Amino acid sequence: MEPRQVAAGQGWQWIVEGFELFKKSPIIWVVLFIILFLITIALHFIPILGPLVFYILSPVFLAGLMIGCKAQQNGEELEIAHLFAGFKKNTNSLIALGGIYLVGQIIIFGVMFIFGGGAIFTLMRGGQPDLAAMTAAISSAMLAVLVGLALYIPLAMALWFAPALAVFNDMQPVPALKSSFDACLKNIIPFLIYGIALFVLSLIASIPLFLGFLVLIPVIFTSIYTGYKDIYSA
């Protein structure tokens, strides 16, 4: 499928339409988020293997949520089972996307360590650091963060719509990643507005003891679907 370019204001519209999907089944969406959060925590309690499994299965869970969004759009009920629907359709492609995500993260962390890890590790080995060593470590850490961010953004762009493309359009992993990246690049202005809006909403969501994220994170999931439908609709 060829992604199309949409108007700049659609970045905000994805959130609005995503919230409309959320409002159809708010309790179920919150429960889905809590279940996914608990799964994430449980996996991270398993040394080494758990976080790796989390990265690999992330596209599978996201695809399940996309299936749930489509069901809602078609007038069907959202169900807890939708979270696991990605295990029933194109699972191999979704797991492959997770594997690519994992490898990408490992490479990014490796590059970040090359740029800043050495200086920080030297500083943390002990002793009273002098001002020059402290300044060098901080500078290296900032450089590492900037480099990591520069590498992560293209990875996120490639993966943003890839699970939806794999589960709805039967795309293989590499074409799905390429199409998702092209879609994000072609719509960089709407995504900029989308990102700014989510940043502001995140600040608002954090005010009442971060309880607002019980709504905001499900809306982010639903907005991925509404963005996909907008960009890939004829």
Short mmCIF file of C-alpha atoms in Angstrom, two decimals:
data_model
loop_
_atom_site.label_atom_id
_atom_site.label_comp_id
_atom_site.label_asym_id
_atom_site.label_seq_id
_atom_site.Cartn_x
_atom_site.Cartn_y
_atom_site.Cartn_z
CA MET A 1 0.00 0.00 0.00
CA GLU A 2 1.17 3.48 -0.83
CA PRO A 3 0.87 5.97 2.05
CA ARG A 4 -0.64 9.32 1.21
CA GLN A 5 0.21 12.77 2.48
CA VAL A 6 -2.43 14.36 4.71
CA ALA A 7 -3.03 17.87 5.98
CA ALA A 8 -0.97 19.15 8.91
CA GLY A 9 -3.99 19.39 11.19
CA GLN A 10 -4.62 15.67 10.89
CA GLY A 11 -1.96 15.12 13.53
CA TRP A 12 -4.40 16.52 16.11
CA GLN A 13 -7.36 14.85 14.43
CA TRP A 14 -5.80 11.40 14.98
CA ILE A 15 -5.90 12.08 18.71
CA VAL A 16 -9.47 13.37 18.57
CA GLU A 17 -10.67 10.33 16.64
CA GLY A 18 -8.63 8.06 18.88
CA PHE A 19 -10.38 9.52 21.90
CA GLU A 20 -13.74 8.84 20.24
CA LEU A 21 -12.78 5.17 19.95
CA PHE A 22 -11.68 5.20 23.59
CA LYS A 23 -15.03 6.66 24.69
CA LYS A 24 -16.91 3.74 23.13
CA SER A 25 -15.41 1.32 25.69
CA PRO A 26 -13.43 3.34 28.26
CA ILE A 27 -13.44 0.70 30.99
CA ILE A 28 -12.25 -2.06 28.66
CA TRP A 29 -9.50 0.19 27.29
CA VAL A 30 -8.27 0.99 30.78
CA VAL A 31 -8.34 -2.71 31.71
CA LEU A 32 -6.42 -3.58 28.53
CA PHE A 33 -3.78 -1.00 29.40
CA ILE A 34 -3.47 -2.29 32.96
CA ILE A 35 -3.13 -5.90 31.76
CA LEU A 36 -0.46 -4.88 29.25
CA PHE A 37 1.32 -2.87 31.92
CA LEU A 38 1.31 -5.84 34.31
CA ILE A 39 2.62 -8.13 31.56
CA THR A 40 5.41 -5.63 30.90
CA ILE A 41 6.36 -5.45 34.59
CA ALA A 42 6.25 -9.24 34.96
CA LEU A 43 8.53 -9.75 31.96
CA HIS A 44 11.03 -7.20 33.25
CA PHE A 45 11.27 -9.13 36.51
CA ILE A 46 12.74 -12.06 34.55
CA PRO A 47 16.50 -11.41 34.30
CA ILE A 48 17.87 -10.84 30.79
CA LEU A 49 15.32 -13.00 28.97
CA GLY A 50 12.22 -11.12 30.13
CA PRO A 51 13.05 -7.72 28.58
CA LEU A 52 14.09 -9.45 25.35
CA VAL A 53 10.73 -11.23 25.18
CA PHE A 54 8.97 -7.93 25.84
CA TYR A 55 10.62 -6.25 22.85
CA ILE A 56 9.89 -9.22 20.59
CA LEU A 57 6.21 -9.45 21.61
CA SER A 58 5.48 -5.72 21.60
CA PRO A 59 4.31 -5.66 17.94
CA VAL A 60 2.10 -8.70 18.60
CA PHE A 61 0.27 -6.93 21.41
CA LEU A 62 0.05 -3.70 19.44
CA ALA A 63 -1.41 -5.57 16.47
CA GLY A 64 -4.03 -7.05 18.79
CA LEU A 65 -5.00 -3.57 19.95
CA MET A 66 -5.23 -2.46 16.31
CA ILE A 67 -7.60 -5.36 15.66
CA GLY A 68 -9.66 -4.18 18.62
CA CYS A 69 -9.79 -0.66 17.15
CA LYS A 70 -11.00 -2.02 13.83
CA ALA A 71 -13.66 -4.08 15.59
CA GLN A 72 -14.93 -0.95 17.33
CA GLN A 73 -14.97 0.96 14.07
CA ASN A 74 -17.06 -1.83 12.56
CA GLY A 75 -19.59 -1.56 15.39
CA GLU A 76 -18.36 -4.61 17.28
CA GLU A 77 -17.57 -4.79 20.99
CA LEU A 78 -14.03 -4.34 22.24
CA GLU A 79 -12.92 -7.39 24.23
CA ILE A 80 -10.02 -8.29 26.50
CA ALA A 81 -9.24 -11.07 24.01
CA HIS A 82 -8.31 -8.46 21.41
CA LEU A 83 -5.06 -7.85 23.29
CA PHE A 84 -3.96 -11.34 22.30
CA ALA A 85 -5.47 -11.37 18.80
CA GLY A 86 -2.04 -10.80 17.28
CA PHE A 87 -1.12 -14.35 18.31
CA LYS A 88 -3.75 -15.65 15.87
CA LYS A 89 -2.95 -13.72 12.69
CA ASN A 90 0.39 -13.15 10.92
CA THR A 91 2.17 -13.87 14.18
CA ASN A 92 5.46 -14.79 12.52
CA SER A 93 5.66 -11.42 10.77
CA LEU A 94 4.79 -9.58 13.99
CA ILE A 95 7.44 -11.48 15.96
CA ALA A 96 9.94 -10.72 13.21
CA LEU A 97 9.12 -7.03 13.62
CA GLY A 98 9.75 -7.43 17.35
CA GLY A 99 13.09 -9.06 16.62
CA ILE A 100 14.07 -6.17 14.37
CA TYR A 101 13.00 -3.74 17.09
CA LEU A 102 15.15 -5.60 19.61
CA VAL A 103 18.22 -5.63 17.36
CA GLY A 104 17.70 -1.94 16.63
CA GLN A 105 17.56 -1.13 20.33
CA ILE A 106 20.73 -3.13 21.01
CA ILE A 107 22.57 -1.29 18.24
CA ILE A 108 21.37 2.09 19.52
CA PHE A 109 22.46 1.35 23.10
CA GLY A 110 25.80 0.12 21.78
CA VAL A 111 26.38 3.31 19.82
CA MET A 112 25.32 5.40 22.81
CA PHE A 113 27.84 3.58 24.98
CA ILE A 114 30.58 4.22 22.45
CA PHE A 115 29.82 7.93 22.47
CA GLY A 116 29.28 8.41 26.19
CA GLY A 117 29.43 5.23 28.19
CA GLY A 118 33.16 5.11 28.64
CA ALA A 119 33.47 8.52 30.26
CA ILE A 120 30.49 7.91 32.53
CA PHE A 121 31.80 4.50 33.56
CA THR A 122 35.19 5.99 34.37
CA LEU A 123 33.52 8.63 36.52
CA MET A 124 31.44 6.04 38.37
CA ARG A 125 34.35 3.73 39.21
CA GLY A 126 35.05 5.67 42.35
CA GLY A 127 37.11 8.44 43.77
CA GLN A 128 36.36 12.10 43.96
CA PRO A 129 35.98 13.41 40.40
CA ASP A 130 37.51 16.76 39.57
CA LEU A 131 35.61 19.43 37.69
CA ALA A 132 37.21 18.56 34.37
CA ALA A 133 36.25 14.89 34.66
CA MET A 134 32.70 15.81 35.71
CA THR A 135 32.31 18.22 32.79
CA ALA A 136 33.65 15.63 30.34
CA ALA A 137 31.29 12.96 31.64
CA ILE A 138 28.25 15.25 31.42
CA SER A 139 29.19 16.33 27.90
CA SER A 140 29.65 12.71 26.84
CA ALA A 141 26.31 11.73 28.36
CA MET A 142 24.52 14.54 26.55
CA LEU A 143 26.15 13.58 23.27
CA ALA A 144 25.19 9.93 23.80
CA VAL A 145 21.56 10.91 24.43
CA LEU A 146 21.43 13.07 21.30
CA VAL A 147 22.97 10.34 19.17
CA GLY A 148 20.60 7.76 20.63
CA LEU A 149 17.60 9.98 19.93
CA ALA A 150 18.77 10.58 16.35
CA LEU A 151 18.96 6.82 15.82
CA TYR A 152 15.75 5.94 17.66
CA ILE A 153 13.48 8.29 15.71
CA PRO A 154 13.97 6.47 12.36
CA LEU A 155 13.46 3.14 14.13
CA ALA A 156 10.22 4.39 15.69
CA MET A 157 9.08 5.72 12.31
CA ALA A 158 9.68 2.34 10.68
CA LEU A 159 7.78 0.49 13.41
CA TRP A 160 4.89 2.94 13.95
CA PHE A 161 2.47 1.49 11.41
CA ALA A 162 4.32 -1.77 10.70
CA PRO A 163 2.20 -4.01 13.01
CA ALA A 164 -1.03 -2.65 11.48
CA LEU A 165 0.33 -3.18 7.96
CA ALA A 166 1.38 -6.72 8.84
CA VAL A 167 -1.93 -7.75 10.39
CA PHE A 168 -4.36 -5.88 8.10
CA ASN A 169 -2.51 -5.87 4.78
CA ASP A 170 -0.49 -9.09 5.10
CA MET A 171 2.77 -7.23 4.53
CA GLN A 172 6.04 -8.96 5.22
CA PRO A 173 8.26 -7.31 7.86
CA VAL A 174 10.70 -5.44 5.62
CA PRO A 175 8.06 -3.95 3.26
CA ALA A 176 5.94 -3.03 6.30
CA LEU A 177 8.87 -1.24 7.92
CA LYS A 178 9.69 0.61 4.72
CA SER A 179 6.10 1.65 4.13
CA SER A 180 5.69 2.84 7.73
CA PHE A 181 8.90 4.88 7.50
CA ASP A 182 7.77 6.41 4.20
CA ALA A 183 4.37 7.23 5.70
CA CYS A 184 5.92 9.02 8.68
CA LEU A 185 8.47 10.86 6.51
CA LYS A 186 5.81 11.96 4.03
CA ASN A 187 3.67 13.26 6.92
CA ILE A 188 6.42 14.76 9.06
CA ILE A 189 4.43 17.97 9.74
CA PRO A 190 1.28 16.16 10.97
CA PHE A 191 3.50 13.96 13.12
CA LEU A 192 5.23 17.04 14.53
CA ILE A 193 1.86 18.47 15.56
CA TYR A 194 0.85 15.04 16.88
CA GLY A 195 4.01 14.86 19.00
CA ILE A 196 3.60 18.37 20.41
CA ALA A 197 -0.03 17.65 21.28
CA LEU A 198 0.90 14.41 23.04
CA PHE A 199 3.66 16.21 24.97
CA VAL A 200 1.18 18.81 26.25
CA LEU A 201 -1.39 16.13 27.06
CA SER A 202 1.29 14.15 28.92
CA LEU A 203 1.97 17.16 31.14
CA ILE A 204 -1.74 17.46 31.87
CA ALA A 205 -2.08 13.71 32.48
CA SER A 206 0.73 13.78 35.03
CA ILE A 207 -0.92 16.38 37.26
CA PRO A 208 -3.44 14.15 39.10
CA LEU A 209 -0.87 11.61 40.36
CA PHE A 210 -0.25 10.44 36.77
CA LEU A 211 -3.77 8.98 36.70
CA GLY A 212 -4.43 10.75 33.43
CA PHE A 213 -2.17 8.23 31.70
CA LEU A 214 -4.90 5.63 32.24
CA VAL A 215 -6.71 7.53 29.51
CA LEU A 216 -3.84 9.01 27.52
CA ILE A 217 -1.94 5.79 26.80
CA PRO A 218 -5.01 3.95 25.45
CA VAL A 219 -5.73 7.04 23.34
CA ILE A 220 -2.19 6.84 21.96
CA PHE A 221 -2.91 3.24 20.92
CA THR A 222 -6.20 4.20 19.27
CA SER A 223 -4.59 7.22 17.58
CA ILE A 224 -2.05 4.93 15.92
CA TYR A 225 -5.00 3.14 14.32
CA THR A 226 -6.76 6.36 13.28
CA GLY A 227 -3.50 7.63 11.81
CA TYR A 228 -3.06 4.39 9.91
CA LYS A 229 -6.59 4.60 8.52
CA ASP A 230 -6.11 8.23 7.53
CA ILE A 231 -2.78 7.79 5.76
CA TYR A 232 -3.53 4.47 4.10
CA SER A 233 -7.14 5.11 3.07
CA ALA A 234 -7.82 5.56 -0.61
#
